[in-house]
Amino acid sequence: MDSKIQHIRQMADFAFERRGSLLSLWQEIADNFYPERADFTVTRSLGTDFASNLTTSFPIQARRDLGDMMSSMLRDQSVFWYKVTTTRPERLTHEDKIWLEDAGKTMWNAIYDRASGFQRATKEGDHDYVSFGQCAISKEINFESMSLLFRCWHLRDMAWLEQYDGSICPIFRKWNPSADELNQAMKGKVSQTVKEMLQDPKRRFSTVNMRHAVVRSDMYDLGKKARTPYISIFYEQDTGFVNSEEQVWTKIYTIPRWETVSGSQYAYSPAVVAALPDARLIQQMTLVLLEAGEKAVNPPLIATQDAVRSDVHQYAGGLTWVDAEYDERLGDALRPMTINSNGIPHGLQMREEIKRAIEAAFYLDKVGLPNLGGDMTAFETAQRVKEYVRKIIPLFAPIESEYNGSLCEDIFSLGLRNNLFGLVPDTLRGADVRFQFRSPLSENLDRQKAQSFQEAKAMLAETIPLDQTVPRMVNIRKALRDTMEGIGVPMAWIRSEEEMQAMEEADRQRQQAAELLQTMQAGATVGKTIGEAGQAINKMQMGNY
C-alpha cells in the first residue's frame, strides 16, 4: 500500500463512518417523498415498484412540484438567468461590462451544450436538494468531446468534512466500476489485483471498490510543490493503489446545502422536516378512509351458521347456496352488516387539512406571484411585492448563493483556466468574479428600480413649474443607465459615458462652427451693405461736381 494515501484513507473511512446513521433518516425521507431514491439502506432491482408501500401520492407530488419549480424559476432556459459581474461593480468600465457579458454568453452556450448533461444533472440535484437539503454535482472538462461534463451523484455514495471556516473539504465518493471500466478510465494504471481480474473472463466485469477524494493540496504529498489549491485522487480501497492524482483548481463537486445546524456538516430540508409527520399521517389516514369507503360500498356480510352451504359469491351473477330447510322467518340467511359511514366526510375534511399543511411545508402556497391587478395604487402594489419577497426569501436566498452561485463560479473558473473566454482585459485581471441571478426575488427588485425611476420622473414633472432648477437635483443619465442595466438591457445596446461625452463634444463643435459661419455671413452682409452705401455716396458727390 502506498504510504502517502494512508492518511486520506483514514479520513475517508472516518467520514463515511460518521455519516452512517444519517442513511436511515434519508431512507425514511425517500420512502415518503422520493421513492425513486429510496435505496440508501436497501438494494433494489430494476423492476421494483417504487411506491408499493404508499397509499397516496400527495407527498410525492408536493416534492415533485417544488423540485420542478427550482429549475423553472431559478434556471429558466428561455431567459438569461445569470449576470457576470465583480465584487466591485462600480469600478467596471463599459468595456469591462461588455467583456463580462460576452463571457457569460459563452459560458451559457457551454452549459447548455447537448453533451454537457447540465439539465439532467441539475434536475436530479434539484430533487435531492428539496428532499434531503443537499445534493452533489460534479463539473469537469470532457476532453474527448471538448465540452463541460456535469453529473449528479447519489448522496449514499458521498461523504465530506467541514473546515474550520465552515466550507466543505475534503470530499469523498464511493465508486464501484467493473474491472474493465476502471482499466479504460485510468488508461491502464491499475493495481496488480485488477490486472489479474482482467485476465479472468469470469472476473473481468466484477466490480472494484474505488474511492475518489478531493483534498486541499497541503493534505497530500505530491512529491513536488502543488500549483493548485486542491488535489483529485482516485485510489483502490482494498489495495490502497493510487490510480490517479491530479492538481485541480476547484473542488470538482458542488455541494449546495439548504439549512444547516451547528455541529453537523450535513444539511437538512426545512420543507421535509415540517412535512414528514404529516406525510406519515396522511398515509395512515388514507388507508383508513379507503377501508371505510370499501366497507360502505361493499359491506361485510353476516351469514347464519349451517344455513349457507357454499362459498359466498358477491360478484355480479354470483350464486350462493342456502339450506332448503332453513326457515327465513328467523331472518335472512345472508345479509349485509350495517356500517355507519357518517365519519367518512369528517375524515376527508381532515385529510384535506393535512394536504394543505404539506403544501405549506413545501412553500407551494407562497411561490405564486401576488395578485397585482385591480385598482391598487402604486403604494399598495409596492407593499404587496414587499410582502411577497419576505415570504420567498427563505426559499430562494440560499439556493441563489449556495447552489447557483457556487455552481456558476466553478464553471467560470473552469472556462477561464481552459481559455474558453479568450483574452482577459488587463483591468479585470485579478478581479473577484461574482454572479447575479434572475429570479422572482431579483426580478421584482429590478422592477422596483424601474418603478422608482418612473415615480421620480413624475415628481420632477410636477415640481418643475414651481422651481426651474429642480432637474439639476437628479442625474437623469445615470438613473436611466442604472435602470436599463437593472432590467437586463444588453450592454452592447448602451453607449459608454465616454462615447456620450465625445458625441456631446462633437455636437458643441458643430454648433460653434455653425455660429461662426453665421457670424461671418452676417459680417459679409454688413460689409457688402457698407460697400454699396459708399459707392452710392461717391456717385452722389460726383454728380454734384
Coordinates of C-alpha atoms in Angstrom, one line a residue:
M1 CA 0.0 0.0 0.0
D2 CA 1.2 3.5 -0.8
S3 CA 2.1 5.2 2.4
K4 CA 1.0 8.7 1.3
I5 CA -2.5 7.6 0.7
Q6 CA -2.9 6.2 4.2
H7 CA -3.9 9.5 5.8
I8 CA -6.5 10.1 3.0
R9 CA -8.0 6.6 3.5
Q10 CA -8.3 7.2 7.3
M11 CA -10.1 10.5 6.7
A12 CA -12.5 8.8 4.2
D13 CA -13.2 5.9 6.5
F14 CA -13.9 8.4 9.3
A15 CA -16.2 10.5 7.1
F16 CA -18.3 7.5 5.9
E17 CA -18.5 6.0 9.4
R18 CA -19.7 9.3 10.9
R19 CA -22.3 9.6 8.3
G20 CA -23.6 6.1 8.7
S21 CA -26.6 6.8 11.0
L22 CA -27.8 9.5 8.6
L23 CA -28.6 7.0 5.9
S24 CA -31.6 5.6 7.8
L25 CA -33.1 9.1 8.0
W26 CA -32.5 9.6 4.3
Q27 CA -34.1 6.3 3.6
E28 CA -37.2 7.3 5.6
I29 CA -37.5 10.6 3.8
A30 CA -37.1 8.9 0.4
D31 CA -39.7 6.3 1.3
N32 CA -42.3 9.0 1.9
F33 CA -41.3 11.7 -0.6
Y34 CA -38.8 10.4 -3.2
P35 CA -39.2 6.6 -3.6
E36 CA -37.1 6.7 -6.8
R37 CA -34.1 7.5 -4.5
A38 CA -35.1 5.1 -1.7
D39 CA -32.1 2.9 -1.9
F40 CA -29.9 4.3 0.9
T41 CA -30.1 1.2 3.1
V42 CA -31.7 -1.3 0.8
T43 CA -30.8 -2.7 -2.7
R44 CA -33.5 -2.5 -5.3
S45 CA -33.7 -4.3 -8.6
L46 CA -34.7 -2.5 -11.8
G47 CA -38.2 -3.8 -11.8
T48 CA -39.1 -2.8 -8.2
D49 CA -42.3 -1.0 -7.7
F50 CA -41.0 2.3 -6.1
A51 CA -44.2 3.3 -4.3
S52 CA -45.6 0.0 -3.3
N53 CA -45.6 0.9 0.4
L54 CA -47.7 4.1 -0.1
T55 CA -51.4 4.7 -0.1
T56 CA -51.4 8.2 -1.5
S57 CA -49.0 10.0 -3.8
F58 CA -49.7 13.5 -2.5
P59 CA -46.4 13.9 -0.5
I60 CA -44.5 12.8 -3.7
Q61 CA -46.4 15.3 -5.8
A62 CA -45.5 18.1 -3.3
R63 CA -41.8 17.3 -3.5
R64 CA -42.0 16.9 -7.3
D65 CA -43.7 20.3 -7.7
L66 CA -41.2 22.2 -5.6
G67 CA -38.3 20.3 -7.3
D68 CA -39.5 21.1 -10.8
M69 CA -40.1 24.7 -9.7
M70 CA -36.4 25.1 -8.8
S71 CA -35.3 25.0 -12.5
S72 CA -38.3 26.8 -14.0
M73 CA -38.0 29.8 -11.6
L74 CA -34.2 29.9 -11.0
R75 CA -32.7 28.4 -14.2
D76 CA -35.3 29.2 -16.8
Q77 CA -33.6 28.3 -20.1
S78 CA -35.8 30.7 -22.0
V79 CA -34.2 33.7 -20.3
F80 CA -30.6 34.6 -19.4
W81 CA -30.8 33.7 -15.8
Y82 CA -27.4 35.0 -14.5
K83 CA -25.2 38.0 -15.0
V84 CA -21.4 38.0 -14.6
T85 CA -20.0 40.9 -12.5
T86 CA -17.4 41.5 -9.8
T87 CA -17.4 42.4 -6.1
R88 CA -16.7 46.0 -7.1
P89 CA -19.1 46.7 -10.0
E90 CA -18.7 50.4 -9.6
R91 CA -15.1 50.2 -10.8
L92 CA -16.0 48.4 -14.0
T93 CA -15.6 50.3 -17.3
H94 CA -18.1 50.0 -20.1
E95 CA -15.6 47.7 -22.0
D96 CA -15.3 45.5 -18.9
K97 CA -19.1 45.1 -18.7
I98 CA -19.2 44.2 -22.4
W99 CA -16.5 41.5 -21.9
L100 CA -18.2 40.1 -18.8
E101 CA -21.5 39.9 -20.7
D102 CA -19.8 38.2 -23.7
A103 CA -18.1 35.7 -21.3
G104 CA -21.5 35.0 -19.7
K105 CA -23.0 34.2 -23.1
T106 CA -20.0 31.9 -24.0
M107 CA -20.5 30.1 -20.7
W108 CA -24.2 29.8 -21.4
N109 CA -23.5 28.1 -24.7
A110 CA -21.1 25.7 -22.9
I111 CA -23.6 24.9 -20.1
Y112 CA -26.5 24.1 -22.5
D113 CA -24.4 22.1 -25.0
R114 CA -26.1 18.8 -25.6
A115 CA -23.1 16.8 -24.5
S116 CA -22.7 18.6 -21.1
G117 CA -25.5 16.9 -19.3
F118 CA -26.2 20.1 -17.3
Q119 CA -30.0 19.8 -17.4
R120 CA -30.1 16.2 -16.4
A121 CA -27.6 16.7 -13.5
T122 CA -29.4 19.8 -12.1
K123 CA -32.8 18.1 -12.5
E124 CA -31.6 15.3 -10.3
G125 CA -29.8 17.7 -8.0
D126 CA -32.9 19.9 -7.5
H127 CA -35.0 17.0 -6.2
D128 CA -32.1 15.8 -3.9
Y129 CA -31.8 19.3 -2.6
V130 CA -35.6 19.6 -1.9
S131 CA -35.8 16.2 -0.3
F132 CA -32.5 15.9 1.7
G133 CA -31.4 19.5 1.9
Q134 CA -28.3 19.0 -0.3
C135 CA -27.0 17.5 -3.5
A136 CA -23.7 16.7 -5.1
I137 CA -22.9 17.8 -8.7
S138 CA -19.5 17.4 -10.3
K139 CA -18.2 19.7 -13.0
E140 CA -15.3 18.6 -15.3
I141 CA -13.9 19.1 -18.7
N142 CA -14.7 16.2 -21.1
F143 CA -11.6 16.3 -23.3
E144 CA -13.0 13.6 -25.6
S145 CA -15.9 15.8 -26.7
M146 CA -14.2 19.1 -25.7
S147 CA -17.2 20.1 -23.6
L148 CA -18.2 20.5 -20.0
L149 CA -19.5 17.5 -18.2
F150 CA -22.0 17.6 -15.3
R151 CA -23.1 14.7 -13.2
C152 CA -25.3 14.3 -10.1
W153 CA -24.1 11.7 -7.6
H154 CA -26.2 9.7 -5.1
L155 CA -25.8 11.1 -1.6
R156 CA -25.5 7.5 -0.4
D157 CA -22.0 7.4 -2.1
M158 CA -20.9 10.8 -0.8
A159 CA -19.2 12.0 2.4
W160 CA -17.4 15.1 3.4
L161 CA -15.9 17.0 6.3
E162 CA -16.0 20.7 7.2
Q163 CA -13.1 23.0 7.5
Y164 CA -12.7 25.5 10.4
D165 CA -14.4 28.2 8.3
G166 CA -17.4 26.1 7.6
S167 CA -16.5 25.3 4.0
I168 CA -16.7 21.7 2.7
C169 CA -13.4 19.9 2.2
P170 CA -12.2 17.2 1.9
I171 CA -14.9 15.4 -0.2
F172 CA -15.1 11.6 -0.8
R173 CA -17.1 9.5 -3.2
K174 CA -17.5 5.8 -3.4
W175 CA -17.3 4.3 -6.9
N176 CA -17.8 0.7 -7.9
P177 CA -16.9 0.3 -11.6
S178 CA -16.1 -3.0 -13.2
A179 CA -12.5 -4.0 -13.7
D180 CA -12.8 -3.4 -17.4
E181 CA -14.4 0.1 -16.9
L182 CA -11.8 1.0 -14.4
N183 CA -9.0 0.0 -16.7
Q184 CA -10.4 2.1 -19.5
A185 CA -11.0 5.1 -17.3
M186 CA -7.5 5.0 -15.8
K187 CA -5.8 4.2 -19.1
G188 CA -4.3 1.0 -17.8
K189 CA -3.0 2.4 -14.5
V190 CA -4.5 -0.2 -12.1
S191 CA -3.2 -2.5 -9.4
Q192 CA -1.9 -6.0 -10.0
T193 CA -5.1 -7.3 -8.4
V194 CA -7.2 -5.6 -11.1
K195 CA -4.9 -6.8 -13.8
E196 CA -5.4 -10.4 -12.7
M197 CA -9.2 -9.8 -12.8
L198 CA -8.9 -8.6 -16.3
Q199 CA -7.2 -11.8 -17.3
D200 CA -10.0 -13.9 -15.9
P201 CA -13.1 -13.8 -18.1
K202 CA -15.3 -14.6 -15.1
R203 CA -14.0 -11.7 -13.1
R204 CA -13.4 -9.1 -15.9
F205 CA -16.8 -7.4 -15.2
S206 CA -16.7 -7.8 -11.4
T207 CA -16.8 -4.5 -9.5
V208 CA -13.8 -2.9 -7.9
N209 CA -14.2 -0.9 -4.6
M210 CA -12.9 2.5 -5.6
R211 CA -12.7 5.9 -3.8
H212 CA -12.4 9.4 -5.2
A213 CA -11.0 12.1 -2.9
V214 CA -10.7 15.9 -3.4
V215 CA -8.5 17.4 -0.7
R216 CA -6.5 20.5 -0.1
S217 CA -3.1 20.5 -1.6
D218 CA -1.5 20.7 1.9
M219 CA -3.2 17.4 2.9
Y220 CA -1.4 15.3 0.3
D221 CA 2.3 14.8 -0.5
L222 CA 2.6 15.0 -4.3
G223 CA 6.4 14.9 -4.1
K224 CA 6.6 18.4 -5.5
K225 CA 5.1 21.8 -4.8
A226 CA 1.4 22.0 -5.7
R227 CA 0.4 24.8 -8.1
T228 CA -3.3 24.5 -7.4
P229 CA -5.4 24.7 -4.2
Y230 CA -6.8 21.2 -4.5
I231 CA -5.8 17.7 -5.5
S232 CA -8.0 15.0 -7.0
I233 CA -7.1 11.4 -6.1
F234 CA -8.5 8.1 -7.3
Y235 CA -7.4 5.0 -5.3
E236 CA -8.4 1.4 -4.8
Q237 CA -9.9 1.0 -1.4
D238 CA -8.9 -2.6 -0.9
T239 CA -5.3 -2.4 -2.1
G240 CA -4.5 1.3 -1.5
F241 CA -3.2 1.6 -5.0
V242 CA -3.3 5.2 -6.3
N243 CA -4.7 5.2 -9.8
S244 CA -4.7 8.9 -10.4
E245 CA -3.5 12.1 -8.7
E246 CA -4.2 15.4 -10.4
Q247 CA -3.9 19.1 -9.4
V248 CA -7.2 20.9 -9.8
W249 CA -8.4 24.5 -9.3
T250 CA -11.8 23.7 -7.9
K251 CA -13.3 21.1 -5.6
I252 CA -14.9 19.4 -8.6
Y253 CA -18.0 18.8 -6.6
T254 CA -20.6 21.5 -5.9
I255 CA -22.5 20.6 -2.7
P256 CA -25.1 23.2 -2.0
R257 CA -26.7 23.0 1.4
W258 CA -30.1 24.4 2.2
E259 CA -30.1 24.8 6.0
T260 CA -27.5 23.5 8.5
V261 CA -27.3 23.1 12.2
S262 CA -24.2 23.7 14.2
G263 CA -22.1 20.6 14.8
S264 CA -23.0 18.9 11.6
Q265 CA -21.5 19.2 8.1
Y266 CA -24.8 17.8 6.6
A267 CA -27.8 20.0 5.9
Y268 CA -31.5 19.3 6.0
S269 CA -34.6 20.3 4.1
P270 CA -36.9 22.5 6.1
A271 CA -39.7 21.5 3.8
V272 CA -39.3 17.8 4.6
V273 CA -38.7 18.4 8.3
A274 CA -42.1 20.1 8.5
A275 CA -43.9 17.8 6.2
L276 CA -42.6 14.4 7.3
P277 CA -45.0 13.9 10.3
D278 CA -47.9 14.9 8.0
A279 CA -46.7 12.6 5.3
R280 CA -46.8 9.6 7.7
L281 CA -50.2 10.7 9.0
I282 CA -51.8 11.2 5.6
Q283 CA -50.7 7.7 4.5
Q284 CA -52.4 6.2 7.6
M285 CA -55.5 8.4 7.2
T286 CA -55.8 7.5 3.5
L287 CA -55.6 3.8 4.3
V288 CA -58.4 4.1 7.0
L289 CA -60.6 6.1 4.6
L290 CA -60.0 3.6 1.8
E291 CA -61.0 0.8 4.1
A292 CA -64.1 2.7 5.4
G293 CA -65.1 3.6 1.8
E294 CA -64.7 0.0 0.7
K295 CA -66.9 -1.2 3.7
A296 CA -69.5 1.4 2.8
V297 CA -69.7 0.4 -0.8
N298 CA -69.1 -3.4 -0.3
P299 CA -70.0 -4.1 3.3
P300 CA -69.1 -7.3 5.1
L301 CA -71.8 -10.0 5.3
I302 CA -73.5 -11.8 8.2
A303 CA -74.2 -15.4 7.5
T304 CA -76.4 -17.8 9.5
Q305 CA -74.5 -20.8 10.7
D306 CA -75.4 -24.0 8.9
A307 CA -77.8 -22.1 6.7
V308 CA -75.3 -21.1 4.0
R309 CA -74.0 -24.3 2.3
S310 CA -71.5 -22.8 -0.2
D311 CA -69.0 -20.1 -0.5
V312 CA -70.4 -16.6 -0.6
H313 CA -70.1 -15.2 -4.2
Q314 CA -70.5 -11.4 -4.1
Y315 CA -69.6 -10.8 -7.7
A316 CA -72.2 -9.9 -10.4
G317 CA -74.2 -13.0 -11.2
G318 CA -72.7 -15.0 -8.3
L319 CA -74.7 -17.8 -6.8
T320 CA -74.7 -18.7 -3.1
W321 CA -76.4 -21.9 -1.9
V322 CA -78.6 -21.8 1.2
D323 CA -80.0 -24.8 3.0
A324 CA -83.5 -25.6 1.7
E325 CA -84.8 -26.4 5.1
Y326 CA -83.8 -23.0 6.6
D327 CA -86.8 -21.0 7.8
E328 CA -86.3 -17.4 6.6
R329 CA -88.9 -16.2 9.1
L330 CA -86.0 -16.5 11.5
G331 CA -84.1 -13.9 9.5
D332 CA -82.2 -13.7 6.2
A333 CA -79.6 -16.4 5.9
L334 CA -77.2 -13.9 4.3
R335 CA -77.4 -10.2 4.9
P336 CA -75.0 -7.2 4.8
M337 CA -73.6 -5.8 8.0
T338 CA -74.9 -2.4 8.9
I339 CA -72.0 0.1 8.6
N340 CA -72.1 3.6 9.9
S341 CA -70.3 5.8 7.3
N342 CA -71.1 9.1 8.9
G343 CA -67.5 9.7 9.8
I344 CA -66.1 9.5 6.2
P345 CA -66.9 13.2 5.3
H346 CA -65.1 14.3 8.5
G347 CA -62.1 12.1 7.7
L348 CA -62.0 13.5 4.2
Q349 CA -62.1 17.1 5.6
M350 CA -59.2 16.2 8.0
R351 CA -57.3 14.8 5.1
E352 CA -57.7 18.0 3.1
E353 CA -56.3 19.9 6.0
I354 CA -53.2 17.7 6.1
K355 CA -52.7 18.2 2.4
R356 CA -52.8 22.0 2.9
A357 CA -50.2 21.6 5.7
I358 CA -47.9 19.6 3.3
E359 CA -48.3 22.2 0.6
A360 CA -47.4 25.0 3.1
A361 CA -44.4 23.0 4.3
F362 CA -43.1 22.8 0.7
Y363 CA -43.8 26.6 0.2
L364 CA -46.3 25.8 -2.6
D365 CA -48.7 28.4 -1.1
K366 CA -46.0 31.1 -1.2
V367 CA -44.2 30.8 -4.6
G368 CA -47.1 32.1 -6.7
L369 CA -46.8 35.8 -7.6
P370 CA -49.1 38.1 -5.7
N371 CA -52.3 39.5 -7.3
L372 CA -51.4 43.0 -8.5
G373 CA -54.5 43.6 -10.6
G374 CA -57.5 45.8 -9.8
D375 CA -57.4 49.4 -8.8
M376 CA -54.4 49.3 -6.4
T377 CA -52.3 52.3 -6.0
A378 CA -48.5 52.3 -6.6
F379 CA -48.0 52.2 -2.8
E380 CA -50.3 49.2 -2.4
T381 CA -48.6 47.4 -5.3
A382 CA -45.2 48.0 -3.7
Q383 CA -46.4 46.7 -0.3
R384 CA -47.7 43.6 -2.0
V385 CA -44.4 43.0 -3.7
K386 CA -42.5 43.5 -0.4
E387 CA -44.7 41.0 1.3
Y388 CA -44.1 38.5 -1.5
V389 CA -40.4 39.0 -1.3
R390 CA -40.4 38.5 2.5
K391 CA -42.2 35.2 2.1
I392 CA -39.9 33.7 -0.6
I393 CA -36.6 34.9 0.7
P394 CA -36.1 31.8 3.0
L395 CA -36.6 29.6 -0.1
F396 CA -34.7 31.4 -2.9
A397 CA -31.9 33.2 -1.0
P398 CA -29.9 30.0 0.0
I399 CA -30.5 28.5 -3.4
E400 CA -29.1 31.5 -5.3
S401 CA -25.9 31.8 -3.2
E402 CA -25.2 28.2 -2.2
Y403 CA -26.5 26.4 -5.3
N404 CA -26.5 28.6 -8.4
G405 CA -23.7 30.8 -7.2
S406 CA -21.2 28.1 -6.3
L407 CA -22.1 26.2 -9.5
C408 CA -21.5 29.2 -11.8
E409 CA -18.3 30.3 -10.1
D410 CA -16.7 26.9 -10.6
I411 CA -17.9 26.7 -14.2
F412 CA -16.4 30.2 -14.8
S413 CA -13.2 29.1 -13.2
L414 CA -13.0 26.0 -15.4
G415 CA -13.7 28.1 -18.5
L416 CA -11.1 30.7 -17.5
R417 CA -8.4 28.1 -16.9
N418 CA -9.1 26.4 -20.2
N419 CA -9.1 29.7 -22.3
L420 CA -12.8 29.5 -23.0
F421 CA -13.3 33.3 -22.9
G422 CA -10.3 34.4 -24.8
L423 CA -8.0 37.2 -23.6
V424 CA -8.9 38.8 -20.3
P425 CA -8.7 42.7 -20.2
D426 CA -6.0 44.0 -18.0
T427 CA -8.5 45.9 -15.9
L428 CA -10.2 42.6 -15.0
R429 CA -7.1 40.6 -14.1
G430 CA -7.2 39.5 -10.5
A431 CA -10.8 40.7 -10.1
D432 CA -13.1 38.6 -7.9
V433 CA -15.9 37.5 -10.2
R434 CA -19.4 37.2 -8.8
F435 CA -22.8 36.2 -10.3
Q436 CA -26.2 37.9 -10.0
F437 CA -29.2 35.8 -10.8
R438 CA -32.6 36.4 -12.3
S439 CA -35.3 35.0 -10.1
P440 CA -38.7 36.2 -8.8
L441 CA -36.8 37.9 -6.0
S442 CA -34.3 39.8 -8.0
E443 CA -36.7 40.5 -10.9
N444 CA -39.1 42.2 -8.6
L445 CA -36.3 44.3 -7.1
D446 CA -35.2 45.3 -10.6
R447 CA -38.7 46.2 -11.5
Q448 CA -38.9 48.3 -8.3
K449 CA -35.9 50.2 -9.6
A450 CA -37.7 50.9 -12.8
Q451 CA -40.8 51.9 -10.9
S452 CA -38.7 54.3 -8.8
F453 CA -37.4 55.9 -11.9
Q454 CA -41.0 56.4 -13.2
E455 CA -42.0 57.9 -9.9
A456 CA -39.0 60.3 -9.8
K457 CA -39.8 61.4 -13.3
A458 CA -43.4 62.1 -12.4
M459 CA -42.4 64.1 -9.3
L460 CA -40.0 66.2 -11.4
A461 CA -42.7 67.0 -13.9
E462 CA -45.0 68.2 -11.1
T463 CA -42.2 70.3 -9.4
I464 CA -40.6 72.0 -12.4
P465 CA -43.3 74.6 -12.8
L466 CA -42.6 75.7 -9.2
D467 CA -38.8 75.6 -9.5
Q468 CA -36.9 75.6 -12.8
T469 CA -33.7 74.4 -11.1
V470 CA -35.2 71.1 -9.8
P471 CA -34.0 68.9 -12.8
R472 CA -30.4 69.6 -11.6
M473 CA -31.1 67.5 -8.5
V474 CA -31.3 64.2 -10.4
N475 CA -28.6 62.8 -12.6
I476 CA -31.1 61.6 -15.3
R477 CA -28.4 60.0 -17.4
K478 CA -27.1 57.9 -14.5
A479 CA -30.5 57.0 -13.3
L480 CA -31.6 55.8 -16.8
R481 CA -28.3 53.9 -17.3
D482 CA -28.8 52.1 -13.9
T483 CA -32.4 51.3 -14.7
M484 CA -31.6 49.9 -18.1
E485 CA -28.8 47.7 -16.8
G486 CA -31.1 46.6 -14.0
I487 CA -33.9 45.4 -16.2
G488 CA -31.4 43.5 -18.4
V489 CA -30.8 45.7 -21.5
P490 CA -27.7 44.3 -23.2
M491 CA -24.6 46.3 -22.6
A492 CA -23.8 46.4 -26.3
W493 CA -27.0 48.4 -26.8
I494 CA -25.9 51.1 -24.4
R495 CA -23.3 53.7 -25.3
S496 CA -20.5 54.3 -22.8
E497 CA -20.2 57.5 -20.9
E498 CA -17.0 58.4 -22.9
E499 CA -18.9 57.9 -26.2
M500 CA -21.7 60.1 -24.9
Q501 CA -19.2 62.8 -23.9
A502 CA -17.5 62.5 -27.3
M503 CA -20.8 62.9 -29.1
E504 CA -21.7 65.9 -26.9
E505 CA -18.3 67.5 -27.7
A506 CA -18.8 66.9 -31.4
D507 CA -22.3 68.5 -31.2
R508 CA -20.8 71.5 -29.4
Q509 CA -18.1 71.9 -32.1
R510 CA -20.7 71.7 -34.8
Q511 CA -22.8 74.3 -33.1
Q512 CA -19.8 76.6 -32.6
A513 CA -18.9 76.1 -36.3
A514 CA -22.4 77.0 -37.3
E515 CA -22.5 80.1 -35.1
L516 CA -19.1 81.2 -36.5
L517 CA -20.3 80.7 -40.0
Q518 CA -23.5 82.6 -39.3
T519 CA -21.4 85.5 -37.8
M520 CA -19.2 85.5 -40.8
Q521 CA -22.1 85.6 -43.1
A522 CA -23.7 88.4 -41.1
G523 CA -20.3 90.3 -41.3
A524 CA -20.1 89.7 -45.0
T525 CA -23.6 91.1 -45.5
V526 CA -22.8 94.2 -43.4
G527 CA -19.6 94.7 -45.4
K528 CA -21.5 94.4 -48.6
T529 CA -24.1 96.9 -47.4
I530 CA -21.4 99.3 -46.3
G531 CA -19.6 99.0 -49.7
E532 CA -22.8 99.6 -51.6
A533 CA -23.6 102.6 -49.5
G534 CA -20.1 104.0 -50.1
Q535 CA -20.5 103.6 -53.8
A536 CA -23.8 105.5 -53.7
I537 CA -22.3 108.3 -51.7
N538 CA -19.4 108.6 -54.3
K539 CA -21.8 108.8 -57.1
M540 CA -23.8 111.5 -55.4
Q541 CA -20.6 113.5 -54.8
M542 CA -19.5 113.2 -58.4
G543 CA -23.0 114.3 -59.6
N544 CA -22.6 117.5 -57.6
Y545 CA -19.5 118.3 -59.3

